[in-house]
Coordinates of C-alpha atoms and ligand atoms in Angstrom, one line a residue:
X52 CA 1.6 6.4 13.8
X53 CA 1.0 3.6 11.7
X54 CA 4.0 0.9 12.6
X55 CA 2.3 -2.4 13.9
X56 CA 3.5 -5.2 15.9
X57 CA 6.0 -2.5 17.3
X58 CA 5.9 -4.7 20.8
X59 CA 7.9 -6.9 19.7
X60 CA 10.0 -5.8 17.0
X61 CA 12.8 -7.3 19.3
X62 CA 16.8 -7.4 18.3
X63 CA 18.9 -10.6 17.6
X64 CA 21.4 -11.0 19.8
X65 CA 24.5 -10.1 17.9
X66 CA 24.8 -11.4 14.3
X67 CA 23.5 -15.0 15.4
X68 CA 21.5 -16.8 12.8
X69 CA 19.0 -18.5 14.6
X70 CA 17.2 -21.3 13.2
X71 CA 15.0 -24.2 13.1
X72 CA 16.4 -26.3 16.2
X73 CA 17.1 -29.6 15.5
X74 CA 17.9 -31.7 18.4
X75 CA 19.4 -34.9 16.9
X76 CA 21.7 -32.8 14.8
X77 CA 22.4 -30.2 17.5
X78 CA 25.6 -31.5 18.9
X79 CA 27.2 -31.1 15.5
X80 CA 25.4 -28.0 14.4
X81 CA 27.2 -24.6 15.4
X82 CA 24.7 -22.6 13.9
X83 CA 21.6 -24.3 16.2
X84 CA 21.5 -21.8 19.2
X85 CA 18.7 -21.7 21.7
X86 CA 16.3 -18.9 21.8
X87 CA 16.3 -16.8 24.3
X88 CA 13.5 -16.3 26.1
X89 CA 12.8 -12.9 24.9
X90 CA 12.1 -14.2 21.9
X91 CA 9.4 -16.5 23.2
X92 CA 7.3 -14.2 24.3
X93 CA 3.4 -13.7 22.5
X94 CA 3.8 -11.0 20.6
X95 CA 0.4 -9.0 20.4
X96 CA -1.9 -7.7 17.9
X97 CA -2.1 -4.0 17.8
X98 CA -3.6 -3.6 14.2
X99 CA -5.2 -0.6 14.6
X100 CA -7.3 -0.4 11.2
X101 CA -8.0 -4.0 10.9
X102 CA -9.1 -3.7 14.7
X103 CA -12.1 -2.4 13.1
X104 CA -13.0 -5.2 11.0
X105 CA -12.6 -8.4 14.0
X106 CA -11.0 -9.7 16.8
X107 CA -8.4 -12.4 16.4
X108 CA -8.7 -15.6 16.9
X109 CA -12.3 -15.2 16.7
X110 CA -13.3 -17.0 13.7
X111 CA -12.5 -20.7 13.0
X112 CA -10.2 -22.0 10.6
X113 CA -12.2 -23.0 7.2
X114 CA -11.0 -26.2 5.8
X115 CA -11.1 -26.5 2.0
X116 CA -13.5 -28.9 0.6
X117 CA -11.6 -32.0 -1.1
X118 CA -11.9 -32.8 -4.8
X119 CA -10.8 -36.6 -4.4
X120 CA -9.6 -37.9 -7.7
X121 CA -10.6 -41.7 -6.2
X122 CA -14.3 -40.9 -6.8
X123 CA -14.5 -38.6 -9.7
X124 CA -12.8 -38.7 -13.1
X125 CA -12.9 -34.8 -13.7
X126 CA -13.4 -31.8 -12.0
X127 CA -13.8 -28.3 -13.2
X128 CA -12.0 -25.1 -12.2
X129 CA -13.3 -21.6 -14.0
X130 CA -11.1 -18.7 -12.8
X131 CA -13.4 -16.1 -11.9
X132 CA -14.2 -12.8 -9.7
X133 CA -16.6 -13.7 -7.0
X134 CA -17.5 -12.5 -3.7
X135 CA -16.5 -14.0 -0.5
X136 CA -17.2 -13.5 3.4
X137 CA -12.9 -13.5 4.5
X138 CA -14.3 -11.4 7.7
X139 CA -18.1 -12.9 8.9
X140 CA -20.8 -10.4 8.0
X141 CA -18.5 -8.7 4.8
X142 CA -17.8 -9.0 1.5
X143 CA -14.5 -9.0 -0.3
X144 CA -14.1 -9.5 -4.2
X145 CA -11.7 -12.4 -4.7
X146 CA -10.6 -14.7 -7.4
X147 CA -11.6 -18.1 -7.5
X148 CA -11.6 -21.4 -8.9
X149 CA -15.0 -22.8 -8.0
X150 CA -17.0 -19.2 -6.8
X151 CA -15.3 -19.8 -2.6
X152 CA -12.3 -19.6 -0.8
X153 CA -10.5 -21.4 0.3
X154 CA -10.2 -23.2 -3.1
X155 CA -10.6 -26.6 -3.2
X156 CA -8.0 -29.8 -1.9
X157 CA -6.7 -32.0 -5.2
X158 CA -6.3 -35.3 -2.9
X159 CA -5.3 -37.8 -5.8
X160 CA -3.3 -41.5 -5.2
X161 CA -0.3 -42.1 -7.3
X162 CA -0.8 -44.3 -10.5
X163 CA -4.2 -42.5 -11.0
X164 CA -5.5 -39.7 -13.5
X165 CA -5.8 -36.0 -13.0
X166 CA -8.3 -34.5 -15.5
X167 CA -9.7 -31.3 -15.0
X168 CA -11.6 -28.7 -17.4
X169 CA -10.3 -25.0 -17.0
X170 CA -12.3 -22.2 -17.8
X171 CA -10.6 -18.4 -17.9
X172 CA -13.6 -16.4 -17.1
X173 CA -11.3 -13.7 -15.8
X174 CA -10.7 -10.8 -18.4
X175 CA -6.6 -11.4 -19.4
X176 CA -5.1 -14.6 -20.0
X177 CA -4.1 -16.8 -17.4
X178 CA -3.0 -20.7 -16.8
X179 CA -3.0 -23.0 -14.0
X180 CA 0.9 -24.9 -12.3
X181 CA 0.9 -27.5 -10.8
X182 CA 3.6 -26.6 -8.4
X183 CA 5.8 -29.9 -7.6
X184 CA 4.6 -32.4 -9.7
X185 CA 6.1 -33.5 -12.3
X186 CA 3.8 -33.4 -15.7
X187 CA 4.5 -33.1 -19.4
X188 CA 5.0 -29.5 -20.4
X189 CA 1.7 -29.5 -22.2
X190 CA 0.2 -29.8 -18.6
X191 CA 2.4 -28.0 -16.6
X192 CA 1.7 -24.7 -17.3
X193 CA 3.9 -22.8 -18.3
X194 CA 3.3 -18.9 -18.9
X195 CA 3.7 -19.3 -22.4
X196 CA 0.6 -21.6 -22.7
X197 CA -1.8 -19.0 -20.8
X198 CA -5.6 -19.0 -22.3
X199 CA -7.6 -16.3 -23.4
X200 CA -10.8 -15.6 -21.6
X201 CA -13.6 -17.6 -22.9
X202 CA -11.3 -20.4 -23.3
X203 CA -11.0 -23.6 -21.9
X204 CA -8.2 -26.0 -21.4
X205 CA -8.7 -29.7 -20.7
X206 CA -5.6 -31.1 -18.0
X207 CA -5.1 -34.5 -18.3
X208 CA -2.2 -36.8 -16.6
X209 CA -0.9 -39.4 -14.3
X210 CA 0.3 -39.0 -11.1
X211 CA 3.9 -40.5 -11.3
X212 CA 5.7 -39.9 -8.2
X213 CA 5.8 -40.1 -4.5
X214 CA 3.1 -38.9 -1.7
X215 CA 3.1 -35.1 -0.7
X216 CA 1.9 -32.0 -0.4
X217 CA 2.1 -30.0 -3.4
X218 CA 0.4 -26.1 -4.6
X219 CA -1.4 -25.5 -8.0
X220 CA -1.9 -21.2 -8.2
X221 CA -2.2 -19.5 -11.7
X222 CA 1.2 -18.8 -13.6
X223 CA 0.5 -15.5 -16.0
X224 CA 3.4 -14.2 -17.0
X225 CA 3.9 -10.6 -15.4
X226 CA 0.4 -11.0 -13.2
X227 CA 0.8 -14.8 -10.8
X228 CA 1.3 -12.4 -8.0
X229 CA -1.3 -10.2 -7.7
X230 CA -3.6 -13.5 -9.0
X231 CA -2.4 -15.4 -6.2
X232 CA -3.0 -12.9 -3.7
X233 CA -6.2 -12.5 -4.8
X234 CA -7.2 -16.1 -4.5
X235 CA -6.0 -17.9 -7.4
X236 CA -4.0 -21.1 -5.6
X237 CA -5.1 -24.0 -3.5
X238 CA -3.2 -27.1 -1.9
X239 CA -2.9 -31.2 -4.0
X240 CA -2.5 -33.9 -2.0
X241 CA -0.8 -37.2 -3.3
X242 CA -1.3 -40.0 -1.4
X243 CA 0.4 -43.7 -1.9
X244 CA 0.3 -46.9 -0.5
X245 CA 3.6 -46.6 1.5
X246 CA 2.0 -44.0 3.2
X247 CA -0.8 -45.4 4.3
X248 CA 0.9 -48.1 5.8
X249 CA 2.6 -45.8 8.4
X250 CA -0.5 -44.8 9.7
X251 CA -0.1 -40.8 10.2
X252 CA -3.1 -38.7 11.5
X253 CA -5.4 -38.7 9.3
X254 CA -9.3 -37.6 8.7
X255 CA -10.3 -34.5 11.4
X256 CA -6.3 -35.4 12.5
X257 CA -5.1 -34.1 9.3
X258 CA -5.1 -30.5 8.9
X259 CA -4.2 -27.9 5.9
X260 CA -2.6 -24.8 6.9
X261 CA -2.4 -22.3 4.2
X262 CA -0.7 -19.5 5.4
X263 CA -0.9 -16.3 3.5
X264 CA 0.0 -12.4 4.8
X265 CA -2.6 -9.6 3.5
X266 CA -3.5 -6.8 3.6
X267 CA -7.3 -4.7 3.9
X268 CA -8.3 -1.6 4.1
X269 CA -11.4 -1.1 6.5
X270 CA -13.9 -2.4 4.4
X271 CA -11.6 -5.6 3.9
X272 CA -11.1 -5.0 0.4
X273 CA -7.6 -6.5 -0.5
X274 CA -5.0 -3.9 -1.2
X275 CA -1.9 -5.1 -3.1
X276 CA 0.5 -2.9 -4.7
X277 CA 0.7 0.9 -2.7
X278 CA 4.6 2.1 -3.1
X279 CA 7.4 1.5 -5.1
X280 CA 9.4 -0.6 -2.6
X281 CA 6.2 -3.3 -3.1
X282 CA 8.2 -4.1 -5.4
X283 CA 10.9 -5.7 -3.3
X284 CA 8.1 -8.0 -2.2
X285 CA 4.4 -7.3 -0.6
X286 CA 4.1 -7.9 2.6
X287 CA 0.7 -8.1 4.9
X288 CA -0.3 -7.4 8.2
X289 CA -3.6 -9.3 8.4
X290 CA -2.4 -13.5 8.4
X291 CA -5.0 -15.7 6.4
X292 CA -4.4 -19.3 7.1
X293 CA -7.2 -20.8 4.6
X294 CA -8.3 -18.0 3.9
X295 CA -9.3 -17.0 7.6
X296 CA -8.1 -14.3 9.7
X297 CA -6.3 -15.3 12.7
X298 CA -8.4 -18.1 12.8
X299 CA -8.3 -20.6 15.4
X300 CA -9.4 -24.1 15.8
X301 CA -11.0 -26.8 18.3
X302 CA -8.6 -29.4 18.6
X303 CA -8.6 -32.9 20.9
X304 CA -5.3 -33.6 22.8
X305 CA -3.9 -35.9 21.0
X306 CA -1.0 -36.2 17.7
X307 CA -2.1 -33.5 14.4
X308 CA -0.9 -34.0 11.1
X309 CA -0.6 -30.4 10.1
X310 CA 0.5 -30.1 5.9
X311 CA 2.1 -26.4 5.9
X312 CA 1.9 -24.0 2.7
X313 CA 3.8 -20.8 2.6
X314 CA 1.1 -19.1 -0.1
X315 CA 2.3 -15.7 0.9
X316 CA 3.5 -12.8 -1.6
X317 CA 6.9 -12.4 -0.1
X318 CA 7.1 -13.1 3.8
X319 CA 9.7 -15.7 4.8
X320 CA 7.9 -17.0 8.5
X321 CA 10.2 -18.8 11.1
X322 CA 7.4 -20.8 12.3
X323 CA 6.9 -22.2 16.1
X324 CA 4.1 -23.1 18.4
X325 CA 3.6 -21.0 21.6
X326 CA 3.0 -23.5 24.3
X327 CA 4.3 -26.7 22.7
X328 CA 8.2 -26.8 22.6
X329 CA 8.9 -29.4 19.8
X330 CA 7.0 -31.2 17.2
X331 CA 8.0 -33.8 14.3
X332 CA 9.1 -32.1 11.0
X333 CA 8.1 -35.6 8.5
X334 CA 8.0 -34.4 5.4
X335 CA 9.8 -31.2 3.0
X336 CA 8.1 -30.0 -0.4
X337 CA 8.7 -34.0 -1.9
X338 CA 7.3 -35.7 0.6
X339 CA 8.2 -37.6 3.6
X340 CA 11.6 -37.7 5.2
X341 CA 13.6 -40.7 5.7
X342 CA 12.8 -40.1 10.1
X343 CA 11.0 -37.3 11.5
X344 CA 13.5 -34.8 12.5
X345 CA 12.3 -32.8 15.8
X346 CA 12.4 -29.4 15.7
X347 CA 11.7 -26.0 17.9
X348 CA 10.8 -24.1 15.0
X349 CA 10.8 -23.8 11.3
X350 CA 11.9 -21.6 8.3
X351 CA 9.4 -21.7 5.7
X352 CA 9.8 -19.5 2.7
X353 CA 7.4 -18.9 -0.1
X354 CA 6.2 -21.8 -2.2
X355 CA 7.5 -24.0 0.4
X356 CA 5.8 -26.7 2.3
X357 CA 6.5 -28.8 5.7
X358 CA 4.1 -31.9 6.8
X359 CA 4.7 -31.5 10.7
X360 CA 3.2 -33.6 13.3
X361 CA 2.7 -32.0 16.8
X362 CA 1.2 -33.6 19.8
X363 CA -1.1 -31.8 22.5
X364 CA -1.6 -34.5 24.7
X365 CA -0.1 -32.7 28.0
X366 CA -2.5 -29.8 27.0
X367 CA -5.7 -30.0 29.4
X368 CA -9.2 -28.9 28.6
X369 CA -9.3 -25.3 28.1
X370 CA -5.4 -24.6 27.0
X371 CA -4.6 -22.8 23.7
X372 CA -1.3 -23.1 21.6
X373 CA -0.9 -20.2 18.9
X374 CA 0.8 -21.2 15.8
X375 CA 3.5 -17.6 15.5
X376 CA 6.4 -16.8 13.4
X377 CA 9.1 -15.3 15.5
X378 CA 10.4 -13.4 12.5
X379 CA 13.2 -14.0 10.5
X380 CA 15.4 -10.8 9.7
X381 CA 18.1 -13.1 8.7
X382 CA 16.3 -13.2 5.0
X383 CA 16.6 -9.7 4.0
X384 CA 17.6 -6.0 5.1
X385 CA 15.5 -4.7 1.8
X386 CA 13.3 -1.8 2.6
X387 CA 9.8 -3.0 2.7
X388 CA 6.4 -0.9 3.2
X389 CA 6.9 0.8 6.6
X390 CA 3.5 0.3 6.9
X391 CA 3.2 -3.4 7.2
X392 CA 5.3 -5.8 9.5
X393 CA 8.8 -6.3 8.5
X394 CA 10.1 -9.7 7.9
X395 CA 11.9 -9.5 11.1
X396 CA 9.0 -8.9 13.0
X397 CA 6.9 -11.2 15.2
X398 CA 3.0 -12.3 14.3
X399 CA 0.6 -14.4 16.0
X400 CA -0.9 -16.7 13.5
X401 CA -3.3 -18.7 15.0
X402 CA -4.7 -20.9 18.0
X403 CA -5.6 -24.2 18.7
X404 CA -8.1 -24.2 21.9
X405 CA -7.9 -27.7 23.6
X406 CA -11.4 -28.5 23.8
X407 CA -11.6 -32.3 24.3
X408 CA -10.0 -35.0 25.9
X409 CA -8.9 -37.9 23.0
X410 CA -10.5 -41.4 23.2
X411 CA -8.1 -42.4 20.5
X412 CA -4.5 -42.9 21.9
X413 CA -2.6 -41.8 19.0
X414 CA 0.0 -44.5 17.4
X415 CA 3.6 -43.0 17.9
X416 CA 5.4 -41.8 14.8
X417 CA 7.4 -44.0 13.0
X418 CA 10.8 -43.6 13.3
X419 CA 11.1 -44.9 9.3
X420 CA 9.1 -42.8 7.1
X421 CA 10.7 -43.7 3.6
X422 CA 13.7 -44.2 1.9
X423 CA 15.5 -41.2 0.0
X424 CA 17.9 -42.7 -2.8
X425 CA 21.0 -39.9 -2.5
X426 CA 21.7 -39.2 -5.7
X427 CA 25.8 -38.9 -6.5
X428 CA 27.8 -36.2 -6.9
X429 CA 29.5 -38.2 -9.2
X430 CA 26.2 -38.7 -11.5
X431 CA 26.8 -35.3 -12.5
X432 CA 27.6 -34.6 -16.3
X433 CA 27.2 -31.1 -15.7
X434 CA 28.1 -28.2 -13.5
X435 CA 25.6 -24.9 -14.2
X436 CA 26.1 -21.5 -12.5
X437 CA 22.9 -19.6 -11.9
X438 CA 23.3 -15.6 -10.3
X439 CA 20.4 -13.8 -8.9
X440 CA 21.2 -10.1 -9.9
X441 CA 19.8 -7.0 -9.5
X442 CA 20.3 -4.8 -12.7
X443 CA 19.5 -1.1 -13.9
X444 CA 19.1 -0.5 -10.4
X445 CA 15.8 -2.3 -9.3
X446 CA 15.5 -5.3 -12.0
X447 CA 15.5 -8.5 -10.3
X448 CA 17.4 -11.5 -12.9
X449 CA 19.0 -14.5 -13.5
X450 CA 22.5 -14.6 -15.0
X451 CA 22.0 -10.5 -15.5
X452 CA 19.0 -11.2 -17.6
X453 CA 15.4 -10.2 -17.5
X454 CA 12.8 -13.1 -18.4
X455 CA 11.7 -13.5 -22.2
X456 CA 9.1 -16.1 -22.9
X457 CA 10.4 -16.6 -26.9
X458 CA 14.2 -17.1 -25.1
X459 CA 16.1 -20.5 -24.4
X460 CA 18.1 -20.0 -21.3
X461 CA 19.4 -23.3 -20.8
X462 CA 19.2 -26.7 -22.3
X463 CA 19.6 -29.8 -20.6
X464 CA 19.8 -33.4 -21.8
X465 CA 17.0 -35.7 -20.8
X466 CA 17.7 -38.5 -18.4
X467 CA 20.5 -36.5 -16.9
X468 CA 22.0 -35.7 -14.0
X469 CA 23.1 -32.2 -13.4
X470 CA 24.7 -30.1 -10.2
X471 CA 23.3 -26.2 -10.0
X472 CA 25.1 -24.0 -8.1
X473 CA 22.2 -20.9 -7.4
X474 CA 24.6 -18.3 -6.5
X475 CA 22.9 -15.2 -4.6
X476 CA 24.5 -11.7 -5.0
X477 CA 21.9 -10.4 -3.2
X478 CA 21.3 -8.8 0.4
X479 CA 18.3 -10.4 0.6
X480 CA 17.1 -14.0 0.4
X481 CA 15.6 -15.7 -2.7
X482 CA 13.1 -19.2 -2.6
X483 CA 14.7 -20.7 -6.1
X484 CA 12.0 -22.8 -7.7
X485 CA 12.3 -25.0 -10.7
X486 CA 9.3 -26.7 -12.5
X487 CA 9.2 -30.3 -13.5
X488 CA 11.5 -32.0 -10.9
X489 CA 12.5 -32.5 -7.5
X490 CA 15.9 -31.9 -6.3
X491 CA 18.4 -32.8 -3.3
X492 CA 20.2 -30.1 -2.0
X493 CA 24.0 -30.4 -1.5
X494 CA 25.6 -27.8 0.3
X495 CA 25.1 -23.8 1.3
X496 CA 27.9 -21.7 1.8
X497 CA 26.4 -20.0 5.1
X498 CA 26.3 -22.0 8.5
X499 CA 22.7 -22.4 8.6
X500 CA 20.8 -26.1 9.3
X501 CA 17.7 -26.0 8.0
X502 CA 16.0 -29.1 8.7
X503 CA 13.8 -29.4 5.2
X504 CA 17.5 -29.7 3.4
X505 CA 16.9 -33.2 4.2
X506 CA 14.1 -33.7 2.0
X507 CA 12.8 -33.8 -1.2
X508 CA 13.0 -30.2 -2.8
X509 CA 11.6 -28.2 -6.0
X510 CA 12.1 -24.6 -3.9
X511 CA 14.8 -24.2 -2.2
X512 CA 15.4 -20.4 0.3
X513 CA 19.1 -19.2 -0.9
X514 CA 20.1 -17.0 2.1
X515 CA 21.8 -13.5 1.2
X516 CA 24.8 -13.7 -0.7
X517 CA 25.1 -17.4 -0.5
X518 CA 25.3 -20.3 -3.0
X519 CA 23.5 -23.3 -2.8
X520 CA 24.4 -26.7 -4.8
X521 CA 21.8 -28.9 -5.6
X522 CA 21.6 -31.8 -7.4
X523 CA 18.9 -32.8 -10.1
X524 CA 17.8 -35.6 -12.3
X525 CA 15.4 -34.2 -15.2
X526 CA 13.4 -36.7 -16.2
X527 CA 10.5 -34.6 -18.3
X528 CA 11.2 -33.7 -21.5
X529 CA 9.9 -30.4 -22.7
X530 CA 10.5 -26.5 -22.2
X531 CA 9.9 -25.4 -18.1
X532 CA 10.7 -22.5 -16.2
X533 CA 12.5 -22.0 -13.1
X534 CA 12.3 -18.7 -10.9
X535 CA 12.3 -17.0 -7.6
X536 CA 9.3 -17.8 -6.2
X537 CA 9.3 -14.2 -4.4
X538 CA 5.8 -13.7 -6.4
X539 CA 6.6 -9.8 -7.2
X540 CA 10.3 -11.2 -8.1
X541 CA 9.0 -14.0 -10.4
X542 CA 6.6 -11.3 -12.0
X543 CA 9.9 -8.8 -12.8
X544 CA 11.7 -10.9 -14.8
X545 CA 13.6 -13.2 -12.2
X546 CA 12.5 -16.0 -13.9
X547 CA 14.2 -18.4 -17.1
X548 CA 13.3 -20.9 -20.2
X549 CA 15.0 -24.4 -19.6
X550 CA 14.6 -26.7 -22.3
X551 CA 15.1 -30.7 -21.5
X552 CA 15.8 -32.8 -24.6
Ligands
C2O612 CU1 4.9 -22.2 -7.8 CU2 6.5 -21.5 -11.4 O1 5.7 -22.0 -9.6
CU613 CU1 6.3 -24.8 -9.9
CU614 CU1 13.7 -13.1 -5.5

């Protein structure tokens, strides 16, 4: 008897794809159905090996500490094995950046310089992304420019794009999974002036949610790898959001700003709030939307990010909203480690306990949040054809073939404008990534409405055996990568060399 979560491991109604809800869009939007209220139900935690270690909901949600680039010129990062309390009162051996998890918050304004020294003190070669923004290759990088132990790199650029909420994590080639899971990633902030002006929650209103699935054995060491099928994608019981447990949080009832990281491995979460029926999706993995878009729920996939704004003001003292995915089985029928939730099932994340009343009457959102230039179909030079392929029976590729660091997949010319078509042959879905740009998606084949289509994109969730267009202008010069962002995918060769010039 080992399955978890069992209570809930409740059935679709027949075939229906059921989605983030989006009520301004609904009335032309087959694929938005309500959930039934089976779905809505808590789901419960019935860990019965991690019961050992704590009790949900029991300790409170760490928030990183911020490195703001607007008082220092440089900060330093030295990847390194260290010790943390995850669970109070026990050790686990992480990796980290600074000797703590959570890592630190980049929170830098655009125009202004990132510099940062990075050390390797870990015993391979590693390198630090900046997932999302858009640097010279030199800085971005790329698993070809990993550094030995011993070494340091010096990072040094401008911020040159628009407000958001962006990752860095290590980017080895063959080991960014089991580095991230470990520790190695944290969340970076850009801030601008437009921003500011809309006056969004901000300070204790402003919350990072970095959501990751592990899993520990009773001593809460971190098991990765167990079984071949791993392979397919690691999946956790145990939910860390900042590196916390099924944390929960003291909140006033008044309007949160909540910046959403999908850090996990593998799991694809279909996020909503239990007790709070809508909230304001503003902004996608660019930044803001044009208008908030208000939503039930949420697909998030991995490497993804959603700035949401949700309101607890008809909560009363003493109330608690968990934060839940109801599943989404939609994303793959792969087999996965019986052991562990399935990516169908349900999970309780975390709470938010109402504990006081708000003396500051929260500003409504804007109904303008920024202005997204469409860019034209008809900008296009080019048409490209990417496939996501399985080969040999259990390699996971791009156009049939596994990834070489010394190959050119595709070149592209600077300063142009170029349509990808990410074709999934796949029975299982596949978050498509793509270093040094951000992208507008098109179309998808499947009737699905996922709100964060809307937005600014560098990752984009290709559902099973769909294709998704999407439009980009490259704009960086120099040799990136693009990749499933499935970590254990990325690390088995379903990743490719794309040279602009
Ligand atoms: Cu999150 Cu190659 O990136
Ligand atoms: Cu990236
Ligand atoms: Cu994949």
């Amino acid at each position: 008897m080992n399955r978890r979560y069992f209570l809930y491991s409740f059935s679709f109604t027949a075939a229906a794809i059921i989605i983030g809800g989006c009520e301004k869009e609904s009335g032309n939007n087959k694929a938005v159905e309500k959930l039934n209220e089976s779905q809505k139900l808590p789901s419960k935690l019935s860990n019965t090996e991690t019961a050992e270690l704590f009790k949900p909901f029991t300790q409170e949600l760490k928030i990183p500490d911020e490195i703001n680039f607007g008082t220092i010129a440089k900060a330093k990062f030295n990847a390194q094995k260290s010790l943390v309390d995850i669970y109070k009162d026990k050790k686990t051996e992480v990796l980290t950046f600074q000797g703590e998890l959570p890592n630190p918050t980049i929170r830098i304004k655009k125009g202004d310089n990132f510099a940062l020294d990075f050390t390797n003190s870990l015993e391979k070669p590693t390198i630090i992304h900046w997932h999302g923004i858009i640097v010279p290759e030199e800085m971005d990088g790329h698993p070809k420019d990993a550094i030995d132990t011993q070494i340091t790199k010096e990072y040094k650029y401008k911020i040159n794009q628009k407000s958001g909420t962006f990752w860095y994590h290590s980017h080895p080639h063959g080991r960014t999974g089991e580095e991230i899971y470990y520790g190695l990633s944290g969340l970076y902030i850009v801030e601008d002036d437009d921003e500011k002006k809309l006056n969004l929650p901000s300070g204790e209103f402003e919350l990072p949610l970095i959501i990751q699935d592990r899993r520990f054995d009773k001593k809460a060491n971190l098991i990765y790898k167990e079984i071949a099928s791993d392979n397919n994608g690691v999946l956790g019981d145990i939910v860390l959001v900042n590196s916390t447990p099924f944390p929960y949080k003291n909140v006033k009832n008044t309007k949160y700003r909540l910046r959403i990281l999908n850090a996990s491995s593998a799991r694809t979460y279909r996020l909503a709030f239990e007790g709070i029926e809508s909230f304001a999706l503003i902004g996608t993995d660019g930044g803001l939307l044009e208008e908030p878009i208000i939503v039930k729920d949420i697909v998030i996939a991995v490497a993804e990010r959603i700035d949401i704004v949700i309101d607890f003001k008809d909560k009363k003292i003493g109330e608690t909203v968990t934060l839940k995915t109801l599943g989404f089985k939609e994303a793959s029928n792969f087999k996965t480690n019986q052991k562990y939730p399935s990516l169908g099932d349900t999970m309780d994340i975390m709470t938010f306990n109402i504990t006081q009343l708000s003396t500051n009457n929260s500003a409504n959102l804007p109904r303008k949040l920024s202005h997204i230039l469409k860019t034209k179909e008809s900008d296009a030079s080019k048409v490209r054809t990417i496939t996501m392929e399985v080969i040999g029976g259990g390699i996971w590729t791009l156009n049939k073939k596994p990834y070489d660091m010394n190959r050119i997949d595709d070149r592209v010319k600077l300063g142009s404008t170029e349509i990808w078509e990410i074709k999934n042959t796949i029975h299982m879905a596949h978050p498509f990534h793509i270093h040094g740009v951000q992208f507008q998606i098109l179309d998808r084949t499947r009737d699905i409405d996922f709100p964060t289509d809307k937005g600014w994109k560098d990752t984009v969730l290709v559902m099973p055996v769909e294709t998704v267009r999407i439009i980009i202008k490259f704009t960086m010069p120099g040799l990136f990568v693009y990749h499933c962002h499935i970590l254990e995918h990325e690390d088995h060769a379903m990743m490719a060399n794309f040279l602009v010039e």
